Coordinates of C-alpha atoms and ligand atoms in Angstrom, one line a residue:
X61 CA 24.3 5.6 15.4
X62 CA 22.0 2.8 15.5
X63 CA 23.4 -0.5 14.4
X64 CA 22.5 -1.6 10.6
X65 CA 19.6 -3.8 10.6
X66 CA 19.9 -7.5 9.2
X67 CA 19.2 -8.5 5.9
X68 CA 16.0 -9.7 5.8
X69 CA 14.5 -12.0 3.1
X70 CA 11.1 -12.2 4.9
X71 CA 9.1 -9.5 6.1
X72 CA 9.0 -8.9 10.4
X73 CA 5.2 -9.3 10.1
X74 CA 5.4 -12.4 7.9
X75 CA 8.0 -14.3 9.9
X76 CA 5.9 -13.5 13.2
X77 CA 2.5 -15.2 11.3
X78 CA 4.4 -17.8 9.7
X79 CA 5.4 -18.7 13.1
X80 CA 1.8 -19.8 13.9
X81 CA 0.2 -23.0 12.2
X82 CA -3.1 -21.0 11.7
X83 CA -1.0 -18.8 9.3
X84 CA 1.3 -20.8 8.0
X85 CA -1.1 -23.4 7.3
X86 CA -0.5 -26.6 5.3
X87 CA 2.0 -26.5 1.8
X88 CA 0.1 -25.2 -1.8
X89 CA 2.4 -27.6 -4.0
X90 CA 3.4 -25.7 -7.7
X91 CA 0.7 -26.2 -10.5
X92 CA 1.6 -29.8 -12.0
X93 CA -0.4 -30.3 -15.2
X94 CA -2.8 -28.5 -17.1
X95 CA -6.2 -27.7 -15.5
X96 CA -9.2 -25.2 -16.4
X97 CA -11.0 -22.9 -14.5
X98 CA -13.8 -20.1 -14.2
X99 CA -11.8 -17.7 -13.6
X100 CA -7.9 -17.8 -13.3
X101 CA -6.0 -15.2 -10.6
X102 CA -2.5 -14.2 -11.4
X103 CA -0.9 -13.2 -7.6
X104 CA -1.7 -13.8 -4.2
X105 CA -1.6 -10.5 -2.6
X106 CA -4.5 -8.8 -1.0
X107 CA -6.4 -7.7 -4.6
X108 CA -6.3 -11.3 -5.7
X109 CA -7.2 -12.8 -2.7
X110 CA -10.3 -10.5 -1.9
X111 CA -11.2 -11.0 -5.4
X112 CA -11.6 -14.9 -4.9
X113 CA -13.0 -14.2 -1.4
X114 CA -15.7 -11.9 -2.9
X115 CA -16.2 -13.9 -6.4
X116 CA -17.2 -17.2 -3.6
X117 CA -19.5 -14.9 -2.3
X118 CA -21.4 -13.8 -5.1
X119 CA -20.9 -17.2 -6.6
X120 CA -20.3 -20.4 -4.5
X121 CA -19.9 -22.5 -7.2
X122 CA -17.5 -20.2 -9.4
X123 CA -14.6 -22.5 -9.3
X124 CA -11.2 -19.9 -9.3
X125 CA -7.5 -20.8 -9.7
X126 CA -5.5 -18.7 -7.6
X127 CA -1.3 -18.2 -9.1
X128 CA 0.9 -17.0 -6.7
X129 CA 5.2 -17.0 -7.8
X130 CA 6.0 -16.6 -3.9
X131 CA 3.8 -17.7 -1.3
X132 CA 0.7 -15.9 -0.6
X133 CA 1.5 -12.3 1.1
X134 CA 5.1 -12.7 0.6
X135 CA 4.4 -9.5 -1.5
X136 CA 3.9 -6.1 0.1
X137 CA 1.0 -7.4 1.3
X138 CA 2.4 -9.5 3.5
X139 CA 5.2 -6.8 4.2
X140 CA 3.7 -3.1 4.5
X141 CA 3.0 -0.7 7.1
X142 CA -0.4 -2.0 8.3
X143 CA -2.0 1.0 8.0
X144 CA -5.9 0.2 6.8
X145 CA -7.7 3.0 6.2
X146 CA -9.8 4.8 2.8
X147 CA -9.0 7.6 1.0
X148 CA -9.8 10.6 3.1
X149 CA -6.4 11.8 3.3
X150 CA -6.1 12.3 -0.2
X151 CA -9.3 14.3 -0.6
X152 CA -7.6 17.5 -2.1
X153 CA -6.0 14.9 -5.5
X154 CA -9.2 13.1 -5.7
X155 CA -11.8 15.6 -5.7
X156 CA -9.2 17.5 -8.6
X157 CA -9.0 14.3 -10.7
X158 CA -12.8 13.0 -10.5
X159 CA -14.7 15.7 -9.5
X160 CA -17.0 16.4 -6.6
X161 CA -19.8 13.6 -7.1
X162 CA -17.8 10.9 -8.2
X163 CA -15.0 11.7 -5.6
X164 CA -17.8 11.5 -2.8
X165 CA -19.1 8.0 -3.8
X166 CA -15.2 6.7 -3.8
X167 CA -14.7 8.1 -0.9
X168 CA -17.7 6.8 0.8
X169 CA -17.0 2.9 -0.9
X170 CA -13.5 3.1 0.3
X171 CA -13.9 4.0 3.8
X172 CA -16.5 0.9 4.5
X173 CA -13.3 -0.8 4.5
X174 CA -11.6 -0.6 7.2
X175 CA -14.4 -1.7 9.5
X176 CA -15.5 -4.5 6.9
X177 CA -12.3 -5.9 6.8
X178 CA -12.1 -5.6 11.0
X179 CA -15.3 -7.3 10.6
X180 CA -14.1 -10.0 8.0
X181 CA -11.4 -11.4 10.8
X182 CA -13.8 -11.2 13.5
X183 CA -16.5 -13.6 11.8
X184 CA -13.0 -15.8 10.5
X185 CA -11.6 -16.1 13.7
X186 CA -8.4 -13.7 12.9
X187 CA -6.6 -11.9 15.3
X188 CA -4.9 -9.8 12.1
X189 CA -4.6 -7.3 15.5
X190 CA -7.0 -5.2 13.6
X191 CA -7.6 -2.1 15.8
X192 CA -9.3 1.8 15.2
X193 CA -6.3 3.9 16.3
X194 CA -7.0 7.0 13.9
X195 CA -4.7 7.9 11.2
X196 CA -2.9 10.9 12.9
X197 CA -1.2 12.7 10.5
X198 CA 1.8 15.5 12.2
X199 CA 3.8 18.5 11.0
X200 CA 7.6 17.9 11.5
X201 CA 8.6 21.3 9.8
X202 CA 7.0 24.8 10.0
X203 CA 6.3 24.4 6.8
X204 CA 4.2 21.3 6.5
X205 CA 2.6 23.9 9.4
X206 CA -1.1 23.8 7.8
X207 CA -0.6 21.8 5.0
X208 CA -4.0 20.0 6.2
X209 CA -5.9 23.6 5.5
X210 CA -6.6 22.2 1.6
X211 CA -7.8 19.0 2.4
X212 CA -10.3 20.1 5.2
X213 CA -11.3 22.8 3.1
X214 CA -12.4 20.2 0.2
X215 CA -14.1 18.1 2.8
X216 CA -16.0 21.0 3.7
X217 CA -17.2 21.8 0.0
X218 CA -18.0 17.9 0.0
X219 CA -19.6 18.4 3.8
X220 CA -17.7 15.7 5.1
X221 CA -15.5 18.1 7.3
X222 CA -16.5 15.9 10.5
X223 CA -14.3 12.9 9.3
X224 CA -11.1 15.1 10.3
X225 CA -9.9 17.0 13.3
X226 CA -7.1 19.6 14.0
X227 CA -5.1 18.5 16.7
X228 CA -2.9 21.4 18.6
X229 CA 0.6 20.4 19.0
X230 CA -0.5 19.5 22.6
X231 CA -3.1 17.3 21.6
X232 CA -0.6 15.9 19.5
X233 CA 1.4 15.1 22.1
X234 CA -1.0 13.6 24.3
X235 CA -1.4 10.5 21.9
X236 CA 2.2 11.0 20.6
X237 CA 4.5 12.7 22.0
X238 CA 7.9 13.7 19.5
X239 CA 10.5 16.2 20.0
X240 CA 10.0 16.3 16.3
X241 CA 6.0 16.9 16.0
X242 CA 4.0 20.3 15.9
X243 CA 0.1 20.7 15.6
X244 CA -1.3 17.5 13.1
X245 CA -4.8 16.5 12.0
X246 CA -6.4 13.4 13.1
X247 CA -8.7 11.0 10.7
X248 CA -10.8 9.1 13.3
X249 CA -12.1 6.4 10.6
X250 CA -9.2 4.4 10.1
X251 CA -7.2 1.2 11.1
X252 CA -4.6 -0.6 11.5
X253 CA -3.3 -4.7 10.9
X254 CA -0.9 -7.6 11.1
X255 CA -0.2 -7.0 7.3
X256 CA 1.0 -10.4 6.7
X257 CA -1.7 -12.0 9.1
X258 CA -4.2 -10.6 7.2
X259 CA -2.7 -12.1 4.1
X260 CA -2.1 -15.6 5.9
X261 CA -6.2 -15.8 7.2
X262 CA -7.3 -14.5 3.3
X263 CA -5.3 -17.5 2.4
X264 CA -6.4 -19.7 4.7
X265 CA -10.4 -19.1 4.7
X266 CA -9.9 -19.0 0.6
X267 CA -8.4 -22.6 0.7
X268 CA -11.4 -23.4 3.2
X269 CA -13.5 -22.1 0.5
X270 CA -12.5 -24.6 -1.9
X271 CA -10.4 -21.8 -3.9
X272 CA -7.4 -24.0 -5.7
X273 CA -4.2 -22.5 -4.9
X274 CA -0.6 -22.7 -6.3
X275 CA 2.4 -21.0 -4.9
X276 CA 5.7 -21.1 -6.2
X277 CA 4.3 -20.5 -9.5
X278 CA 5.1 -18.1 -11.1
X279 CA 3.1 -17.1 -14.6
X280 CA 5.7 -17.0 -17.0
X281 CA 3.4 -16.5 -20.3
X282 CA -0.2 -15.4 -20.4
X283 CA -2.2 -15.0 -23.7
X284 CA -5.2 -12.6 -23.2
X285 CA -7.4 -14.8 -25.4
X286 CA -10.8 -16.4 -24.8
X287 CA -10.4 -18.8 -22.7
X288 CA -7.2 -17.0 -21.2
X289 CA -4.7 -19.4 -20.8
X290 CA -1.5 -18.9 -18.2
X291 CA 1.4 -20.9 -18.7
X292 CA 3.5 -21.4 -15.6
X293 CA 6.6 -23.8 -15.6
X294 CA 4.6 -26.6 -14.1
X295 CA 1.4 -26.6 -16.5
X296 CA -1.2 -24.0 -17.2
X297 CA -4.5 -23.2 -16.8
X298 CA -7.2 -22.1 -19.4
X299 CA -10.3 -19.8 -17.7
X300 CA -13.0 -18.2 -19.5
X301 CA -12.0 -15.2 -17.0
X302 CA -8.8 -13.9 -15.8
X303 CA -7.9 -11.6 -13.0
X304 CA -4.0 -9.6 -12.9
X305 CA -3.6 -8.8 -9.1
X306 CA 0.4 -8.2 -10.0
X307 CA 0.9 -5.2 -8.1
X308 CA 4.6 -3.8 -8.7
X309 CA 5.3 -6.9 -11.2
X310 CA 2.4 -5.8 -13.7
X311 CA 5.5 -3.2 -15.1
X312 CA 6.7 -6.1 -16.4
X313 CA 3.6 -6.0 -18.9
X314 CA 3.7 -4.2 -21.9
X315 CA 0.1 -2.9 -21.4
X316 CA 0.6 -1.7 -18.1
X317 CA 4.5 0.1 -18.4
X318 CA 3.8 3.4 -19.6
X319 CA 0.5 4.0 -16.4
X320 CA 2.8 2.6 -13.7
X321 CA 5.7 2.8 -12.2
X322 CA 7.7 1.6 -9.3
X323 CA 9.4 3.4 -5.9
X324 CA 10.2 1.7 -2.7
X325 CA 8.9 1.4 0.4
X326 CA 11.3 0.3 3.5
X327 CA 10.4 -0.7 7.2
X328 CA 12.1 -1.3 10.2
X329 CA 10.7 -2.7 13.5
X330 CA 12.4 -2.0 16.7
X331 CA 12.6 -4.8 20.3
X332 CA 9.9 -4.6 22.4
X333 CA 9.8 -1.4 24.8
X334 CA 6.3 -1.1 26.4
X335 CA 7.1 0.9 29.0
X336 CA 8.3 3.4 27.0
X337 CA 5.5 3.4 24.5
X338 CA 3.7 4.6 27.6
X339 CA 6.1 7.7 28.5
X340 CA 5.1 8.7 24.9
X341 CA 1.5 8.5 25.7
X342 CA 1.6 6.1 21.9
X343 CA -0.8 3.9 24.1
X344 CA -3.9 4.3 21.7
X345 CA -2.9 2.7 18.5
X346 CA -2.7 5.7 16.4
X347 CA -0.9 5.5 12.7
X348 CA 1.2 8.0 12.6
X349 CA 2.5 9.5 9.4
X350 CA 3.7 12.7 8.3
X351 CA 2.9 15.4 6.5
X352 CA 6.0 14.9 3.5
X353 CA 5.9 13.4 0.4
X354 CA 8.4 11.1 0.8
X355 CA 6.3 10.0 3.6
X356 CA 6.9 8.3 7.1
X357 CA 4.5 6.0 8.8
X358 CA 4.8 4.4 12.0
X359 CA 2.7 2.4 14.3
X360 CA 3.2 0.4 17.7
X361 CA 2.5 -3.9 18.0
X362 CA 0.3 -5.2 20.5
X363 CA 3.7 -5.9 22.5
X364 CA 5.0 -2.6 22.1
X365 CA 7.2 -2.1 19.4
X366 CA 7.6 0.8 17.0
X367 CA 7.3 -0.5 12.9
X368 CA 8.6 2.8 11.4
X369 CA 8.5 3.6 7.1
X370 CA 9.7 5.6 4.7
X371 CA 8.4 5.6 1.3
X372 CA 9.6 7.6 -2.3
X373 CA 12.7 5.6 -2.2
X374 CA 14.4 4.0 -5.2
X375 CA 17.6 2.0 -5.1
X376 CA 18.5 3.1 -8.6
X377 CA 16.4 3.8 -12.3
X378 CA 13.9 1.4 -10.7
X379 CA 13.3 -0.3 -13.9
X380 CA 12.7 -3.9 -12.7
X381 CA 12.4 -5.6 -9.3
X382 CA 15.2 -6.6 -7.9
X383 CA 16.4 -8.2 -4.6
X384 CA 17.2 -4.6 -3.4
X385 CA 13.5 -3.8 -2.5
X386 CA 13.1 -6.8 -0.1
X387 CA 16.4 -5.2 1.6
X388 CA 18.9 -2.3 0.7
X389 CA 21.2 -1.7 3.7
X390 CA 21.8 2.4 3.0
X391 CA 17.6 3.0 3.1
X392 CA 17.6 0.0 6.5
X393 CA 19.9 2.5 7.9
X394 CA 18.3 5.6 7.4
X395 CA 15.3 4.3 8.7
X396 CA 16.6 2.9 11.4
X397 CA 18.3 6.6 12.1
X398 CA 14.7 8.2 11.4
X399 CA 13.4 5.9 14.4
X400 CA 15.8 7.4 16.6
X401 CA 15.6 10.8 15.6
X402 CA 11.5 10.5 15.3
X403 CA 11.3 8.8 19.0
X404 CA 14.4 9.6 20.9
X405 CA 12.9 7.3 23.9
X406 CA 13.9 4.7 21.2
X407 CA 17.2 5.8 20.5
X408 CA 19.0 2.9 22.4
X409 CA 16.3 0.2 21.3
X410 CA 17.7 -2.3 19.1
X411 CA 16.1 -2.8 15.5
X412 CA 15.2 -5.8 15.2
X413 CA 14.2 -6.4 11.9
X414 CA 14.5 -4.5 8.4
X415 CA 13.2 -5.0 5.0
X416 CA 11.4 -3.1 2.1
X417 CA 9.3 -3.7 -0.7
X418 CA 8.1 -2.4 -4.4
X419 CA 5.2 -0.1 -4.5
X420 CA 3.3 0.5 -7.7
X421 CA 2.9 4.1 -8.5
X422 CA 0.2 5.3 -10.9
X423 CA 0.3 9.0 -12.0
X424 CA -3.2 10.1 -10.3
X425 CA -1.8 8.3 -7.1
X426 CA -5.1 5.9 -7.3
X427 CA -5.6 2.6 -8.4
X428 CA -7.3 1.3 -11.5
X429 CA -9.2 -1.1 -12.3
X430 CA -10.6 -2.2 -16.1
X431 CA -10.8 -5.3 -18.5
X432 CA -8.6 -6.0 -21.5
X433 CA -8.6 -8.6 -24.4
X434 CA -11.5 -9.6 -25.1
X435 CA -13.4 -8.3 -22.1
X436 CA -12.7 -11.5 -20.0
X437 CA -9.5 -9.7 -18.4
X438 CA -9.5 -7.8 -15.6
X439 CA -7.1 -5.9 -13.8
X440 CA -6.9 -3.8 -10.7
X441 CA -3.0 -1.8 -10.1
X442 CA -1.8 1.5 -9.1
X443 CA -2.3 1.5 -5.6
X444 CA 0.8 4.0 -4.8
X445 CA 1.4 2.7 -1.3
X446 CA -2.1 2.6 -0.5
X447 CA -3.6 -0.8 -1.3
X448 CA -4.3 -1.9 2.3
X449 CA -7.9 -1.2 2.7
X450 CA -8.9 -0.4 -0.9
X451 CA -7.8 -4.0 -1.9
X452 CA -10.6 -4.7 -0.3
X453 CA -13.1 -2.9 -2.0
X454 CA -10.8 -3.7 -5.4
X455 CA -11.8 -7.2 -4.8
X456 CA -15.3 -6.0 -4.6
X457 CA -14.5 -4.5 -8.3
X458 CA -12.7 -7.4 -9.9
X459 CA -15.3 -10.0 -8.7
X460 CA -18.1 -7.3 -11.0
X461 CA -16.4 -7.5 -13.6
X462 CA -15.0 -10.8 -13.7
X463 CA -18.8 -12.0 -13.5
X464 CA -19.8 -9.3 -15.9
X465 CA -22.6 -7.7 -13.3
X466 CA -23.0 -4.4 -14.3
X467 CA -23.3 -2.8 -10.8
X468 CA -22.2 0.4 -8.8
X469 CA -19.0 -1.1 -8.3
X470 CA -18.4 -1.4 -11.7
X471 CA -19.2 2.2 -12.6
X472 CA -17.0 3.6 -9.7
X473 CA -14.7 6.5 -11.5
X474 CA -11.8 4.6 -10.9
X475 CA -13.2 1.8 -13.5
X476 CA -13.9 4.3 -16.5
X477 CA -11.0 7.1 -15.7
X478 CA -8.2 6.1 -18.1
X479 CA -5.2 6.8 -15.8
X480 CA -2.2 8.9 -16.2
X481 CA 0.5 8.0 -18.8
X482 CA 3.7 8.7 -17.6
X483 CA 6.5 9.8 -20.1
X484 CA 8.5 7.4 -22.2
X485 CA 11.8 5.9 -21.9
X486 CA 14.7 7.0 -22.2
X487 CA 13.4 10.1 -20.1
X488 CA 11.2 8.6 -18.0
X489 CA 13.9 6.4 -15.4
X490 CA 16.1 9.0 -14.9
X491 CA 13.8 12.2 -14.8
X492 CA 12.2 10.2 -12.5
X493 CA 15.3 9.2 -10.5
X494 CA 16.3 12.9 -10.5
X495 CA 13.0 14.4 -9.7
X496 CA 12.5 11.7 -6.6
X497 CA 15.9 13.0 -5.4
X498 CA 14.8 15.9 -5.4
X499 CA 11.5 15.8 -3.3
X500 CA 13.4 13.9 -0.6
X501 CA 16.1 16.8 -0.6
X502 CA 13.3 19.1 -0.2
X503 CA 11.8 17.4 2.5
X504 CA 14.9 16.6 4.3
X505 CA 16.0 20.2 4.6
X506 CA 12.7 21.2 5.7
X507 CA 12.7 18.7 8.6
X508 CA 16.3 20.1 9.3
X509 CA 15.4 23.4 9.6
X510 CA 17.6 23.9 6.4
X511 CA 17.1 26.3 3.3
X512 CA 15.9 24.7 0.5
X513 CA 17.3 26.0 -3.0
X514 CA 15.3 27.0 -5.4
X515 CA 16.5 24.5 -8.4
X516 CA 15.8 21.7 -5.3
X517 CA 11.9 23.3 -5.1
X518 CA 11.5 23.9 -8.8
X519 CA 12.6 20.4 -9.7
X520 CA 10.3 18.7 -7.1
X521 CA 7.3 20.1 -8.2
X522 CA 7.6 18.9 -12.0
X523 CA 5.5 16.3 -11.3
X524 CA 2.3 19.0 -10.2
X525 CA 3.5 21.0 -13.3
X526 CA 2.7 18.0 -15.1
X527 CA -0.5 17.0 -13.9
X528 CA 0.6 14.4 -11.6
X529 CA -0.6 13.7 -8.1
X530 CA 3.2 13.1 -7.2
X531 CA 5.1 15.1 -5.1
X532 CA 4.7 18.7 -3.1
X533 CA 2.5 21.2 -4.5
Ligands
FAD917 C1 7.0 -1.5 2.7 C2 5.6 -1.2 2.3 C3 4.8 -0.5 3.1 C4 3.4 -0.3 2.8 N1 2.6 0.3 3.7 C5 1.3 0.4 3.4 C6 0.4 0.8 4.4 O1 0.7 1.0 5.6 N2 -0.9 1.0 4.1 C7 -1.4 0.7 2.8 O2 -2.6 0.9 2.6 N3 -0.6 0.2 1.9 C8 0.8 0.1 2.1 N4 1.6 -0.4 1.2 C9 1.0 -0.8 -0.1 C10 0.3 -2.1 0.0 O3 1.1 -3.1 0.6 C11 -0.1 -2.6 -1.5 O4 -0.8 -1.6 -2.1 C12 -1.0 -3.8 -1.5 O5 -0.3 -4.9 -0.7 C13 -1.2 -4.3 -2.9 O6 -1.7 -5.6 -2.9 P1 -1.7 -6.4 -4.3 O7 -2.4 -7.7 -4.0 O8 -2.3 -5.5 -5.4 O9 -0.2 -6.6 -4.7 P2 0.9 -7.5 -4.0 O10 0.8 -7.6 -2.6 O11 2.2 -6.9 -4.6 O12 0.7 -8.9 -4.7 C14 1.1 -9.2 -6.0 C15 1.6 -10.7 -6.0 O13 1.9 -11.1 -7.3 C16 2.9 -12.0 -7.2 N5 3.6 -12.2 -8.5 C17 4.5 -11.4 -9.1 N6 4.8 -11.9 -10.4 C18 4.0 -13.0 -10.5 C19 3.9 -13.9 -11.6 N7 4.6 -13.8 -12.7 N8 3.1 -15.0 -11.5 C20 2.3 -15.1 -10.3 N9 2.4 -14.3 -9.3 C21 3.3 -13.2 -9.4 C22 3.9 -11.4 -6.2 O14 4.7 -12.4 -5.6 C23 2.9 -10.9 -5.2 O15 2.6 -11.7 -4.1 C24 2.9 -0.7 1.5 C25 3.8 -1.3 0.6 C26 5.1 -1.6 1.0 C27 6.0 -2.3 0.0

């Protein structure tokens, strides 16, 4: 059994940019004093940031506030899997919950991000180690067998079949090879980052910008009025708009608890071990995930390492954030047994690193963007472990409406589709708790080859029952 990973306060992909002067960069100091704004940004992970980076843009003069509790990307932005790519692999839930014409212009939108934002860091100067692997996703079980027949039968009604490929279980192998892997299908149009470099060089070309950040600062009253104002426990700041990029920590808001929720997410990153990278044949930069719900996703580092996830995990009723989702030792360990039962050439490669992070769930599994109060609010949540690449275009959507352009990015489905409610307390933490359970049971036993009862099955598929884009159909 592989040694338990340390405790980690700091993402591995944070601490390696932080390293560097050109992420680190020089101190934002706390707000100290009241100040106004044009438009105020609550949180410095990737939607806030591409927001101001894309509100500059359309307006150079726009002068934008920027509130960060943390530092900038010490959020999952700054801590996730790395994996940059659109929305292709959830074709099947999309199509079903916009329909066929507005699914096709998301999905087109979305999948301009990945190169734009490969694009963004070449034109900055980033090495965010932005690279095209493919988003290669495998069959562990025989019965995830073919579970990629629905989506490239969608694609094919949409005639975007060419965006996916079926791989053979020896074509598999020849990019990555697993004792564990059978036949997989491969998306071609997809990416993979630095997470927390990314998050470091947003920050870093914002501040060259002229964008006025505070970190450390948490907003500890906001008052959707007109200006807004956000109170922080330095000062405040009064904006005629305001942006909430809150991710996970929008639960917190009234508004927003009963269309979100919160799972975790939980990484581990084993030593360097090239050489054995290259008996795998993992040599192309492929983000490998597979095909359960309580999904795993690994990718290599530039100096050959493995970064291996599993997400769908919750240390308890998950209803706040708590210091167990930057680290929880049972889900570092499991993870840490997955990368040696995943990649048995890594079986005797330490972990280096461990760490986790809270992922905001909404019920249709996609983000959603709108404005509240008096139309001067704007929000953008629900990215459900998927916020890497359409942040990006979020940004794109928050910068609309904060400047009240009425354009295509402003009508995109995901801006007019109410989403999902979920139920309310008191049956919502535990039916959720117990209905999690449940799916990774399920997926579990299939992996091991293992019967799976049928109170384990029917419990696991509530969610579908009930509409949701959550869990195995
Ligand atoms: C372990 C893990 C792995 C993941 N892997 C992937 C992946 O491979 N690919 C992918 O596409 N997505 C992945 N995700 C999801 C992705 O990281 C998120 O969708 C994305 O980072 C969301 O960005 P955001 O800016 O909306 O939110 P966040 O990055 O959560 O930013 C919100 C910010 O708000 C700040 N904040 C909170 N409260 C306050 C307050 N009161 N005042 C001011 N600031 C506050 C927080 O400190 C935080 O920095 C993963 C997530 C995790 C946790």
């Amino acid at each position: 059994m592989p040694a338990a990973p340390p405790p980690a306060t700091r993402s591995w992909w944070l601490e390696e940019a932080l390293a560097l002067p050109e992420f680190a960069g020089e101190p934002c100091p706390p707000l100290s004093g009241d100040t106004t704004a044009d438009v105020v940004i609550l949180g410095g992970g990737y939607t806030g940031m591409w927001t101001a980076w894309f509100l500059k843009e359309r307006e150079p003069d726009v002068d934008v506030v920027l509130l960060e509790a943390d530092i900038c990307g010490g959020g999952p932005s700054g801590r996730n899997g790395g994996f940059c790519d659109g929305w292709w692999g959830h074709i099947g839930d999309i199509v079903k919950t916009y329909g066929e014409a507005d699914a096709l212009e998301l999905l087109m939108t979305c999948g301009r991000s990945p190169a734009e934002i490969g694009a963004w860091c070449d034109a900055h100067g980033l090495d965010a180690w932005w690279r095209r692997g493919g988003d290669l996703a495998v069959a562990t079980s025989p019965e995830a067998e073919g579970r990629w027949e629905g989506t490239i039968d969608v694609a094919r009604s949409l005639g975007v079949e060419d965006e996916y490929r079926v791989l053979t279980p020896e074509e598999v192998r020849e990019r990555c090879a697993s004792p564990a892997f059978g036949a997989g299908m491969l998306i071609a149009d997809a990416a993979n980052v630095q997470p927390a470099r990314l998050a470091r060089g947003l920050r870093r070309v914002l501040l060259e910008r002229g964008v006025r950040m505070f970190e450390g600062t948490p907003v500890s009253r906001f008052k959707a009025s007109k200006p807004a104002i956000a109170e922080t426990p330095g000062g405040s700041v009064r904006a005629g708009e305001a942006v909430i990029g809150l991710g996970a920590w929008a639960t917190w808001w009234r508004a927003f608890k009963p269309v979100l929720t919160i799972r975790g997410s939980y990484m581990v990153v084993t030593a360097p071990a090239p050489e054995r990278l290259e008996d795998m044949h993992w040599t192309g930069g492929e983000a490998v995930r597979d095909l359960r719900s309580s999904i795993h996703y690994g990718r290599t580092t530039p100096d050959g390492r493995i970064a291996l996830g599993l997400g769908g995990l919750q240390p308890d009723l998950a209803r706040g954030i708590d210091r167990r989702y930057d680290f929880h030792e049972p889900f570092a360990r499991r993870v840490a047994e997955d990368v040696a039962r995943l990649f048995p050439a890594f079986g005797d490669v330490p972990i280096e690193a461990a760490w986790g992070g809270p992922i905001n769930v909404s019920g249709f599994t996609m983000p959603f963007f709108g404005s509240m109060g008096a139309g001067n609010v704007h929000y953008g949540l629900g990215y459900t472990g998927n916020g890497v690449a359409p942040s990006h275009l979020g940004g794109k959507i928050l910068a609309a409406l904060a400047l009240h352009a009425d354009d295509g990015f402003t009508r995109l489905a995901v801006v007019s589709r109410e989403p999902k409610r979920f139920p309310p307390e008191p049956l919502r933490s535990p039916g959720m708790l117990v209905v999690n359970d449940a799916i990774r049971r399920k997926d579990d036993r299939e992996d091991a080859g293992r019967w799976v009862d049928p109170f384990t099955g029917f419990v696991a598929r509530i969610p579908r029952r009930l509409g949701f884009n959550l869990g195995p159909r």
